Amino acid sequence: MKKLRKEVFIALLCTFAVIVNLFEGAYLSFLPYGLKIGLANIFALVAWKKYGKKEMLLLNFLRVTAAALLKGSLFSLSFFIAFGGIVLSSVLLLLMNKKSGLMFVSVLSAIMHDIGQLIVIVLIYGEAGIAVLLPVLLLIAVPCGLFTGFTAELICKRIDPYFS
Amino acid sequence: MKKREALIILIILTTAMLSLLLFHNAYRNKRTVIVKDADNGILLSVPLEKDGYYSVEGKVGTFHLEVKDGSYRAVDVECPNHDCEDVGWVSPASYRPIICLPNGIIVELSE
């Protein structure tokens, strides 16, 4: 029973993440350079905090693949860029201690996500000059990471009763 | 949030701002406008101080560069999309490259 409950919960989180990801890409891209807030990361953080690293990995990779499929084409350029970001931010979440604050972890994972995407872009285009964007990305990643971390904390508080 | 975590985030923020300032100032002392083609061959090199109106032949048509009061822009370019004209006036304080993809022309600042 407990295992089934967990599977259902992970599936629910994954669905939320995919939907939020698509919605954000379509309607919430008001930041310059086509930057996004990274709302989908909220659910990865919730899974990381409430279950563990394995579940977070599963959620992240399912989310990127499903979002790419729903956007129309798997293995397109944007898929590889998103994949690079998700790999680095997942590696960071794997390394982090579970006792750290969610907001802090969220900021670091947003930064790693940006760096991962930049690395993939540099590898694909063979143009290292794009790394000049990194300071701008860092500046925007901090408030966005704080926001997603804060939201994830709120969600964790709300769903706590279901875990006791 | 713990104190140590807030400190690390602050350090990241200050590094980002410092490097932004560094990048911003990197073009302050560059006073020569250089027009290059896609193979990095220099087509035109003019001082920023002297006002002028120059024309360069690109792959599709003629590209015009206007230099005025220490800034420059692309005007009257013969190309399908006119993206390079939309970049507007560029000065060392607000540097960004002007790139005309159809003509294969890049306008940059140099020493």
PDB file of C-alpha atoms in Angstrom:
ATOM      1  CA  MET A   1       0.000   0.000   0.000  1.00  0.00           C
ATOM      2  CA  LYS A   2       2.740   2.398   0.942  1.00  0.00           C
ATOM      3  CA  LYS A   3       4.654   1.662  -2.250  1.00  0.00           C
ATOM      4  CA  LEU A   4       1.602   2.203  -4.411  1.00  0.00           C
ATOM      5  CA  ARG A   5       0.922   5.469  -2.630  1.00  0.00           C
ATOM      6  CA  LYS A   6       4.435   6.613  -3.348  1.00  0.00           C
ATOM      7  CA  GLU A   7       4.214   5.679  -7.020  1.00  0.00           C
ATOM      8  CA  VAL A   8       0.967   7.587  -7.407  1.00  0.00           C
ATOM      9  CA  PHE A   9       2.450  10.590  -5.683  1.00  0.00           C
ATOM     10  CA  ILE A  10       5.533  10.615  -7.913  1.00  0.00           C
ATOM     11  CA  ALA A  11       3.322  10.311 -10.988  1.00  0.00           C
ATOM     12  CA  LEU A  12       1.217  13.241  -9.770  1.00  0.00           C
ATOM     13  CA  LEU A  13       4.297  15.380  -9.143  1.00  0.00           C
ATOM     14  CA  CYS A  14       5.614  14.489 -12.595  1.00  0.00           C
ATOM     15  CA  THR A  15       2.336  15.504 -14.224  1.00  0.00           C
ATOM     16  CA  PHE A  16       2.348  18.820 -12.399  1.00  0.00           C
ATOM     17  CA  ALA A  17       5.951  19.417 -13.417  1.00  0.00           C
ATOM     18  CA  VAL A  18       5.279  18.732 -17.111  1.00  0.00           C
ATOM     19  CA  ILE A  19       2.156  20.908 -17.184  1.00  0.00           C
ATOM     20  CA  VAL A  20       3.810  23.783 -15.340  1.00  0.00           C
ATOM     21  CA  ASN A  21       6.833  23.481 -17.634  1.00  0.00           C
ATOM     22  CA  LEU A  22       4.712  23.720 -20.783  1.00  0.00           C
ATOM     23  CA  PHE A  23       2.498  26.482 -19.389  1.00  0.00           C
ATOM     24  CA  GLU A  24       5.528  28.503 -18.354  1.00  0.00           C
ATOM     25  CA  GLY A  25       7.141  28.145 -21.754  1.00  0.00           C
ATOM     26  CA  ALA A  26       4.000  29.336 -23.487  1.00  0.00           C
ATOM     27  CA  TYR A  27       2.713  32.132 -21.258  1.00  0.00           C
ATOM     28  CA  LEU A  28       5.293  33.184 -18.666  1.00  0.00           C
ATOM     29  CA  SER A  29       8.346  34.050 -20.754  1.00  0.00           C
ATOM     30  CA  PHE A  30       8.420  37.757 -19.889  1.00  0.00           C
ATOM     31  CA  LEU A  31      12.087  37.759 -18.855  1.00  0.00           C
ATOM     32  CA  PRO A  32      14.746  38.897 -21.365  1.00  0.00           C
ATOM     33  CA  TYR A  33      16.719  36.386 -23.490  1.00  0.00           C
ATOM     34  CA  GLY A  34      13.762  33.967 -23.247  1.00  0.00           C
ATOM     35  CA  LEU A  35      14.676  33.084 -19.670  1.00  0.00           C
ATOM     36  CA  LYS A  36      12.193  31.184 -17.534  1.00  0.00           C
ATOM     37  CA  ILE A  37      11.602  31.111 -13.786  1.00  0.00           C
ATOM     38  CA  GLY A  38      11.990  27.341 -13.562  1.00  0.00           C
ATOM     39  CA  LEU A  39       8.700  26.585 -11.852  1.00  0.00           C
ATOM     40  CA  ALA A  40       8.984  22.889 -12.763  1.00  0.00           C
ATOM     41  CA  ASN A  41      11.936  22.635 -10.401  1.00  0.00           C
ATOM     42  CA  ILE A  42       9.506  23.107  -7.484  1.00  0.00           C
ATOM     43  CA  PHE A  43       8.265  19.550  -7.895  1.00  0.00           C
ATOM     44  CA  ALA A  44      11.750  18.090  -8.200  1.00  0.00           C
ATOM     45  CA  LEU A  45      12.596  19.833  -4.931  1.00  0.00           C
ATOM     46  CA  VAL A  46       9.455  18.468  -3.249  1.00  0.00           C
ATOM     47  CA  ALA A  47      10.303  14.923  -4.393  1.00  0.00           C
ATOM     48  CA  TRP A  48      13.907  15.372  -3.224  1.00  0.00           C
ATOM     49  CA  LYS A  49      12.835  16.608   0.209  1.00  0.00           C
ATOM     50  CA  LYS A  50       9.941  14.238   0.821  1.00  0.00           C
ATOM     51  CA  TYR A  51      11.225  11.010  -0.767  1.00  0.00           C
ATOM     52  CA  GLY A  52      14.826  10.981  -1.793  1.00  0.00           C
ATOM     53  CA  LYS A  53      17.421  11.305  -4.491  1.00  0.00           C
ATOM     54  CA  LYS A  54      16.320   8.342  -6.578  1.00  0.00           C
ATOM     55  CA  GLU A  55      12.795   9.682  -6.870  1.00  0.00           C
ATOM     56  CA  MET A  56      14.075  13.160  -7.743  1.00  0.00           C
ATOM     57  CA  LEU A  57      16.221  11.722 -10.561  1.00  0.00           C
ATOM     58  CA  LEU A  58      13.271   9.743 -11.928  1.00  0.00           C
ATOM     59  CA  LEU A  59      11.047  12.811 -11.810  1.00  0.00           C
ATOM     60  CA  ASN A  60      13.571  15.075 -13.535  1.00  0.00           C
ATOM     61  CA  PHE A  61      14.307  12.757 -16.434  1.00  0.00           C
ATOM     62  CA  LEU A  62      10.658  11.823 -16.913  1.00  0.00           C
ATOM     63  CA  ARG A  63       9.748  15.484 -16.914  1.00  0.00           C
ATOM     64  CA  VAL A  64      12.289  16.553 -19.544  1.00  0.00           C
ATOM     65  CA  THR A  65      11.471  13.632 -21.821  1.00  0.00           C
ATOM     66  CA  ALA A  66       7.712  14.043 -21.475  1.00  0.00           C
ATOM     67  CA  ALA A  67       7.890  17.805 -22.010  1.00  0.00           C
ATOM     68  CA  ALA A  68      10.013  17.318 -25.144  1.00  0.00           C
ATOM     69  CA  LEU A  69       7.529  14.742 -26.463  1.00  0.00           C
ATOM     70  CA  LEU A  70       4.576  17.044 -25.807  1.00  0.00           C
ATOM     71  CA  LYS A  71       6.342  19.980 -27.452  1.00  0.00           C
ATOM     72  CA  GLY A  72       6.506  17.936 -30.632  1.00  0.00           C
ATOM     73  CA  SER A  73       9.926  16.459 -31.173  1.00  0.00           C
ATOM     74  CA  LEU A  74      12.168  14.324 -29.050  1.00  0.00           C
ATOM     75  CA  PHE A  75      15.954  14.742 -29.498  1.00  0.00           C
ATOM     76  CA  SER A  76      15.622  18.252 -30.855  1.00  0.00           C
ATOM     77  CA  LEU A  77      18.061  21.024 -30.012  1.00  0.00           C
ATOM     78  CA  SER A  78      15.920  22.393 -27.179  1.00  0.00           C
ATOM     79  CA  PHE A  79      15.673  18.901 -25.703  1.00  0.00           C
ATOM     80  CA  PHE A  80      19.443  18.570 -25.495  1.00  0.00           C
ATOM     81  CA  ILE A  81      19.776  22.024 -23.956  1.00  0.00           C
ATOM     82  CA  ALA A  82      17.124  21.207 -21.343  1.00  0.00           C
ATOM     83  CA  PHE A  83      18.791  17.853 -20.765  1.00  0.00           C
ATOM     84  CA  GLY A  84      22.172  19.444 -20.077  1.00  0.00           C
ATOM     85  CA  GLY A  85      20.575  21.731 -17.525  1.00  0.00           C
ATOM     86  CA  ILE A  86      18.684  18.953 -15.802  1.00  0.00           C
ATOM     87  CA  VAL A  87      21.746  16.676 -15.601  1.00  0.00           C
ATOM     88  CA  LEU A  88      23.858  19.259 -13.790  1.00  0.00           C
ATOM     89  CA  SER A  89      21.081  20.361 -11.432  1.00  0.00           C
ATOM     90  CA  SER A  90      20.293  16.706 -10.627  1.00  0.00           C
ATOM     91  CA  VAL A  91      23.956  16.036  -9.886  1.00  0.00           C
ATOM     92  CA  LEU A  92      23.923  18.993  -7.505  1.00  0.00           C
ATOM     93  CA  LEU A  93      20.794  17.698  -5.748  1.00  0.00           C
ATOM     94  CA  LEU A  94      22.475  14.281  -5.448  1.00  0.00           C
ATOM     95  CA  LEU A  95      25.451  15.853  -3.720  1.00  0.00           C
ATOM     96  CA  MET A  96      23.524  18.127  -1.374  1.00  0.00           C
ATOM     97  CA  ASN A  97      22.758  17.211   2.195  1.00  0.00           C
ATOM     98  CA  LYS A  98      19.042  16.799   2.887  1.00  0.00           C
ATOM     99  CA  LYS A  99      19.305  19.047   5.931  1.00  0.00           C
ATOM    100  CA  SER A 100      20.130  22.153   3.865  1.00  0.00           C
ATOM    101  CA  GLY A 101      17.374  24.699   3.432  1.00  0.00           C
ATOM    102  CA  LEU A 102      15.207  24.242   0.362  1.00  0.00           C
ATOM    103  CA  MET A 103      15.649  27.850  -0.727  1.00  0.00           C
ATOM    104  CA  PHE A 104      19.435  27.525  -0.700  1.00  0.00           C
ATOM    105  CA  VAL A 105      19.368  24.224  -2.597  1.00  0.00           C
ATOM    106  CA  SER A 106      16.936  25.761  -5.066  1.00  0.00           C
ATOM    107  CA  VAL A 107      19.219  28.711  -5.814  1.00  0.00           C
ATOM    108  CA  LEU A 108      22.221  26.418  -6.326  1.00  0.00           C
ATOM    109  CA  SER A 109      20.238  24.091  -8.559  1.00  0.00           C
ATOM    110  CA  ALA A 110      18.974  27.033 -10.652  1.00  0.00           C
ATOM    111  CA  ILE A 111      22.571  28.164 -11.142  1.00  0.00           C
ATOM    112  CA  MET A 112      23.741  24.668 -12.057  1.00  0.00           C
ATOM    113  CA  HIS A 113      20.830  24.415 -14.493  1.00  0.00           C
ATOM    114  CA  ASP A 114      21.992  27.580 -16.269  1.00  0.00           C
ATOM    115  CA  ILE A 115      25.594  26.371 -16.362  1.00  0.00           C
ATOM    116  CA  GLY A 116      24.536  22.989 -17.775  1.00  0.00           C
ATOM    117  CA  GLN A 117      22.507  24.626 -20.518  1.00  0.00           C
ATOM    118  CA  LEU A 118      25.399  26.933 -21.378  1.00  0.00           C
ATOM    119  CA  ILE A 119      27.796  23.979 -21.590  1.00  0.00           C
ATOM    120  CA  VAL A 120      25.504  22.177 -24.033  1.00  0.00           C
ATOM    121  CA  ILE A 121      25.109  25.322 -26.142  1.00  0.00           C
ATOM    122  CA  VAL A 122      28.883  25.827 -26.242  1.00  0.00           C
ATOM    123  CA  LEU A 123      29.373  22.151 -27.230  1.00  0.00           C
ATOM    124  CA  ILE A 124      26.746  22.244 -29.983  1.00  0.00           C
ATOM    125  CA  TYR A 125      27.548  25.615 -31.527  1.00  0.00           C
ATOM    126  CA  GLY A 126      31.282  25.515 -30.798  1.00  0.00           C
ATOM    127  CA  GLU A 127      31.096  29.153 -29.770  1.00  0.00           C
ATOM    128  CA  ALA A 128      32.481  29.886 -26.292  1.00  0.00           C
ATOM    129  CA  GLY A 129      31.488  33.564 -26.448  1.00  0.00           C
ATOM    130  CA  ILE A 130      27.970  32.780 -25.258  1.00  0.00           C
ATOM    131  CA  ALA A 131      29.470  32.275 -21.779  1.00  0.00           C
ATOM    132  CA  VAL A 132      29.481  36.075 -21.480  1.00  0.00           C
ATOM    133  CA  LEU A 133      25.806  35.657 -20.608  1.00  0.00           C
ATOM    134  CA  LEU A 134      26.696  33.778 -17.412  1.00  0.00           C
ATOM    135  CA  PRO A 135      26.719  36.814 -15.044  1.00  0.00           C
ATOM    136  CA  VAL A 136      23.279  37.867 -16.284  1.00  0.00           C
ATOM    137  CA  LEU A 137      22.033  34.309 -15.840  1.00  0.00           C
ATOM    138  CA  LEU A 138      23.453  34.161 -12.308  1.00  0.00           C
ATOM    139  CA  LEU A 139      21.829  37.463 -11.380  1.00  0.00           C
ATOM    140  CA  ILE A 140      18.423  36.246 -12.550  1.00  0.00           C
ATOM    141  CA  ALA A 141      18.893  32.706 -11.204  1.00  0.00           C
ATOM    142  CA  VAL A 142      19.161  33.915  -7.603  1.00  0.00           C
ATOM    143  CA  PRO A 143      15.707  35.541  -7.238  1.00  0.00           C
ATOM    144  CA  CYS A 144      14.090  32.816  -9.368  1.00  0.00           C
ATOM    145  CA  GLY A 145      15.725  30.121  -7.248  1.00  0.00           C
ATOM    146  CA  LEU A 146      14.622  31.837  -4.046  1.00  0.00           C
ATOM    147  CA  PHE A 147      11.055  31.989  -5.368  1.00  0.00           C
ATOM    148  CA  THR A 148      10.898  28.332  -6.411  1.00  0.00           C
ATOM    149  CA  GLY A 149      12.545  27.253  -3.157  1.00  0.00           C
ATOM    150  CA  PHE A 150      10.032  29.239  -1.141  1.00  0.00           C
ATOM    151  CA  THR A 151       7.116  27.733  -3.075  1.00  0.00           C
ATOM    152  CA  ALA A 152       8.550  24.234  -2.597  1.00  0.00           C
ATOM    153  CA  GLU A 153       8.778  24.880   1.153  1.00  0.00           C
ATOM    154  CA  LEU A 154       5.130  25.940   1.227  1.00  0.00           C
ATOM    155  CA  ILE A 155       4.092  22.824  -0.684  1.00  0.00           C
ATOM    156  CA  CYS A 156       6.125  20.593   1.646  1.00  0.00           C
ATOM    157  CA  LYS A 157       4.355  22.143   4.638  1.00  0.00           C
ATOM    158  CA  ARG A 158       0.953  21.578   3.072  1.00  0.00           C
ATOM    159  CA  ILE A 159       1.517  17.926   2.150  1.00  0.00           C
ATOM    160  CA  ASP A 160       3.156  17.005   5.451  1.00  0.00           C
ATOM    161  CA  PRO A 161      -0.067  15.454   6.911  1.00  0.00           C
ATOM    162  CA  TYR A 162      -0.099  12.862   4.119  1.00  0.00           C
ATOM    163  CA  PHE A 163       3.315  11.598   5.125  1.00  0.00           C
ATOM    164  CA  SER A 164       2.622  10.860   8.792  1.00  0.00           C
TER     165      SER A 164
ATOM    166  CA  MET B   1      17.411  30.088   5.790  1.00  0.00           C
ATOM    167  CA  LYS B   2      20.654  29.637   7.688  1.00  0.00           C
ATOM    168  CA  LYS B   3      23.250  32.376   7.933  1.00  0.00           C
ATOM    169  CA  ARG B   4      25.915  30.434   6.058  1.00  0.00           C
ATOM    170  CA  GLU B   5      23.577  29.729   3.165  1.00  0.00           C
ATOM    171  CA  ALA B   6      22.556  33.386   2.879  1.00  0.00           C
ATOM    172  CA  LEU B   7      26.233  34.312   2.848  1.00  0.00           C
ATOM    173  CA  ILE B   8      26.998  31.926  -0.023  1.00  0.00           C
ATOM    174  CA  ILE B   9      24.091  33.343  -2.040  1.00  0.00           C
ATOM    175  CA  LEU B  10      25.340  36.879  -1.368  1.00  0.00           C
ATOM    176  CA  ILE B  11      28.825  35.909  -2.568  1.00  0.00           C
ATOM    177  CA  ILE B  12      27.355  34.501  -5.785  1.00  0.00           C
ATOM    178  CA  LEU B  13      25.371  37.698  -6.344  1.00  0.00           C
ATOM    179  CA  THR B  14      28.384  39.957  -5.838  1.00  0.00           C
ATOM    180  CA  THR B  15      30.558  37.845  -8.171  1.00  0.00           C
ATOM    181  CA  ALA B  16      27.886  38.067 -10.844  1.00  0.00           C
ATOM    182  CA  MET B  17      27.606  41.836 -10.484  1.00  0.00           C
ATOM    183  CA  LEU B  18      31.390  42.331 -10.476  1.00  0.00           C
ATOM    184  CA  SER B  19      31.842  40.258 -13.632  1.00  0.00           C
ATOM    185  CA  LEU B  20      28.980  42.143 -15.300  1.00  0.00           C
ATOM    186  CA  LEU B  21      30.752  45.424 -14.486  1.00  0.00           C
ATOM    187  CA  LEU B  22      34.014  43.996 -15.839  1.00  0.00           C
ATOM    188  CA  PHE B  23      32.378  42.967 -19.123  1.00  0.00           C
ATOM    189  CA  HIS B  24      30.668  46.324 -19.293  1.00  0.00           C
ATOM    190  CA  ASN B  25      33.928  48.225 -18.928  1.00  0.00           C
ATOM    191  CA  ALA B  26      35.890  46.011 -21.312  1.00  0.00           C
ATOM    192  CA  TYR B  27      34.726  48.082 -24.286  1.00  0.00           C
ATOM    193  CA  ARG B  28      35.170  51.527 -22.740  1.00  0.00           C
ATOM    194  CA  ASN B  29      38.634  52.059 -24.228  1.00  0.00           C
ATOM    195  CA  LYS B  30      37.977  50.623 -27.664  1.00  0.00           C
ATOM    196  CA  ARG B  31      37.784  53.396 -30.188  1.00  0.00           C
ATOM    197  CA  THR B  32      37.854  51.730 -33.605  1.00  0.00           C
ATOM    198  CA  VAL B  33      34.868  50.358 -35.465  1.00  0.00           C
ATOM    199  CA  ILE B  34      35.707  47.227 -37.419  1.00  0.00           C
ATOM    200  CA  VAL B  35      33.541  45.678 -40.121  1.00  0.00           C
ATOM    201  CA  LYS B  36      34.341  42.021 -40.742  1.00  0.00           C
ATOM    202  CA  ASP B  37      33.013  39.389 -43.091  1.00  0.00           C
ATOM    203  CA  ALA B  38      32.067  35.888 -41.996  1.00  0.00           C
ATOM    204  CA  ASP B  39      35.636  34.597 -42.454  1.00  0.00           C
ATOM    205  CA  ASN B  40      37.045  37.242 -40.065  1.00  0.00           C
ATOM    206  CA  GLY B  41      38.518  39.256 -42.942  1.00  0.00           C
ATOM    207  CA  ILE B  42      38.487  42.966 -42.122  1.00  0.00           C
ATOM    208  CA  LEU B  43      36.511  44.921 -44.725  1.00  0.00           C
ATOM    209  CA  LEU B  44      36.589  48.314 -43.053  1.00  0.00           C
ATOM    210  CA  SER B  45      38.227  49.904 -40.034  1.00  0.00           C
ATOM    211  CA  VAL B  46      37.262  53.453 -39.057  1.00  0.00           C
ATOM    212  CA  PRO B  47      37.868  55.641 -35.976  1.00  0.00           C
ATOM    213  CA  LEU B  48      34.912  56.308 -33.723  1.00  0.00           C
ATOM    214  CA  GLU B  49      35.780  59.986 -33.301  1.00  0.00           C
ATOM    215  CA  LYS B  50      35.291  60.933 -36.931  1.00  0.00           C
ATOM    216  CA  ASP B  51      31.721  61.221 -38.187  1.00  0.00           C
ATOM    217  CA  GLY B  52      31.105  59.513 -41.468  1.00  0.00           C
ATOM    218  CA  TYR B  53      28.985  57.378 -43.719  1.00  0.00           C
ATOM    219  CA  TYR B  54      30.579  54.241 -45.157  1.00  0.00           C
ATOM    220  CA  SER B  55      29.353  51.515 -47.463  1.00  0.00           C
ATOM    221  CA  VAL B  56      30.480  47.890 -47.652  1.00  0.00           C
ATOM    222  CA  GLU B  57      29.511  45.276 -50.215  1.00  0.00           C
ATOM    223  CA  GLY B  58      27.966  42.176 -48.612  1.00  0.00           C
ATOM    224  CA  LYS B  59      26.774  38.876 -50.025  1.00  0.00           C
ATOM    225  CA  VAL B  60      23.249  40.149 -50.765  1.00  0.00           C
ATOM    226  CA  GLY B  61      23.693  43.863 -51.229  1.00  0.00           C
ATOM    227  CA  THR B  62      25.208  47.039 -49.855  1.00  0.00           C
ATOM    228  CA  PHE B  63      25.656  47.576 -46.122  1.00  0.00           C
ATOM    229  CA  HIS B  64      25.889  51.151 -44.819  1.00  0.00           C
ATOM    230  CA  LEU B  65      27.544  52.151 -41.547  1.00  0.00           C
ATOM    231  CA  GLU B  66      26.872  55.553 -40.011  1.00  0.00           C
ATOM    232  CA  VAL B  67      29.293  56.927 -37.370  1.00  0.00           C
ATOM    233  CA  LYS B  68      28.133  59.985 -35.434  1.00  0.00           C
ATOM    234  CA  ASP B  69      29.021  61.547 -32.052  1.00  0.00           C
ATOM    235  CA  GLY B  70      30.990  58.539 -30.815  1.00  0.00           C
ATOM    236  CA  SER B  71      28.385  55.933 -31.686  1.00  0.00           C
ATOM    237  CA  TYR B  72      27.511  53.999 -34.792  1.00  0.00           C
ATOM    238  CA  ARG B  73      24.639  52.110 -36.425  1.00  0.00           C
ATOM    239  CA  ALA B  74      23.693  50.153 -39.494  1.00  0.00           C
ATOM    240  CA  VAL B  75      21.435  52.025 -41.916  1.00  0.00           C
ATOM    241  CA  ASP B  76      19.940  51.426 -45.334  1.00  0.00           C
ATOM    242  CA  VAL B  77      21.042  47.801 -45.579  1.00  0.00           C
ATOM    243  CA  GLU B  78      19.992  45.748 -48.560  1.00  0.00           C
ATOM    244  CA  CYS B  79      18.870  42.510 -46.908  1.00  0.00           C
ATOM    245  CA  PRO B  80      15.615  40.588 -46.347  1.00  0.00           C
ATOM    246  CA  ASN B  81      15.079  41.125 -42.608  1.00  0.00           C
ATOM    247  CA  HIS B  82      16.819  44.366 -41.502  1.00  0.00           C
ATOM    248  CA  ASP B  83      17.609  42.877 -38.083  1.00  0.00           C
ATOM    249  CA  CYS B  84      20.931  44.719 -37.969  1.00  0.00           C
ATOM    250  CA  GLU B  85      19.177  48.084 -38.333  1.00  0.00           C
ATOM    251  CA  ASP B  86      16.935  47.221 -35.380  1.00  0.00           C
ATOM    252  CA  VAL B  87      20.018  47.032 -33.133  1.00  0.00           C
ATOM    253  CA  GLY B  88      20.156  50.828 -33.297  1.00  0.00           C
ATOM    254  CA  TRP B  89      22.924  53.149 -32.110  1.00  0.00           C
ATOM    255  CA  VAL B  90      25.876  51.413 -30.442  1.00  0.00           C
ATOM    256  CA  SER B  91      28.474  53.194 -28.308  1.00  0.00           C
ATOM    257  CA  PRO B  92      31.382  51.823 -26.199  1.00  0.00           C
ATOM    258  CA  ALA B  93      29.265  52.303 -23.050  1.00  0.00           C
ATOM    259  CA  SER B  94      26.395  50.248 -24.466  1.00  0.00           C
ATOM    260  CA  TYR B  95      28.321  47.796 -26.590  1.00  0.00           C
ATOM    261  CA  ARG B  96      26.697  44.995 -28.516  1.00  0.00           C
ATOM    262  CA  PRO B  97      27.789  43.501 -31.822  1.00  0.00           C
ATOM    263  CA  ILE B  98      25.846  44.319 -34.982  1.00  0.00           C
ATOM    264  CA  ILE B  99      25.476  41.223 -37.139  1.00  0.00           C
ATOM    265  CA  CYS B 100      23.902  41.079 -40.577  1.00  0.00           C
ATOM    266  CA  LEU B 101      23.447  37.391 -41.265  1.00  0.00           C
ATOM    267  CA  PRO B 102      22.255  37.551 -44.908  1.00  0.00           C
ATOM    268  CA  ASN B 103      25.207  39.746 -45.883  1.00  0.00           C
ATOM    269  CA  GLY B 104      27.677  37.906 -43.658  1.00  0.00           C
ATOM    270  CA  ILE B 105      28.797  41.132 -42.005  1.00  0.00           C
ATOM    271  CA  ILE B 106      29.838  41.658 -38.368  1.00  0.00           C
ATOM    272  CA  VAL B 107      30.461  45.115 -36.867  1.00  0.00           C
ATOM    273  CA  GLU B 108      32.613  45.170 -33.739  1.00  0.00           C
ATOM    274  CA  LEU B 109      34.641  47.559 -31.607  1.00  0.00           C
ATOM    275  CA  SER B 110      38.396  47.207 -31.294  1.00  0.00           C
ATOM    276  CA  GLU B 111      41.406  48.975 -29.793  1.00  0.00           C
TER     277      GLU B 111
END
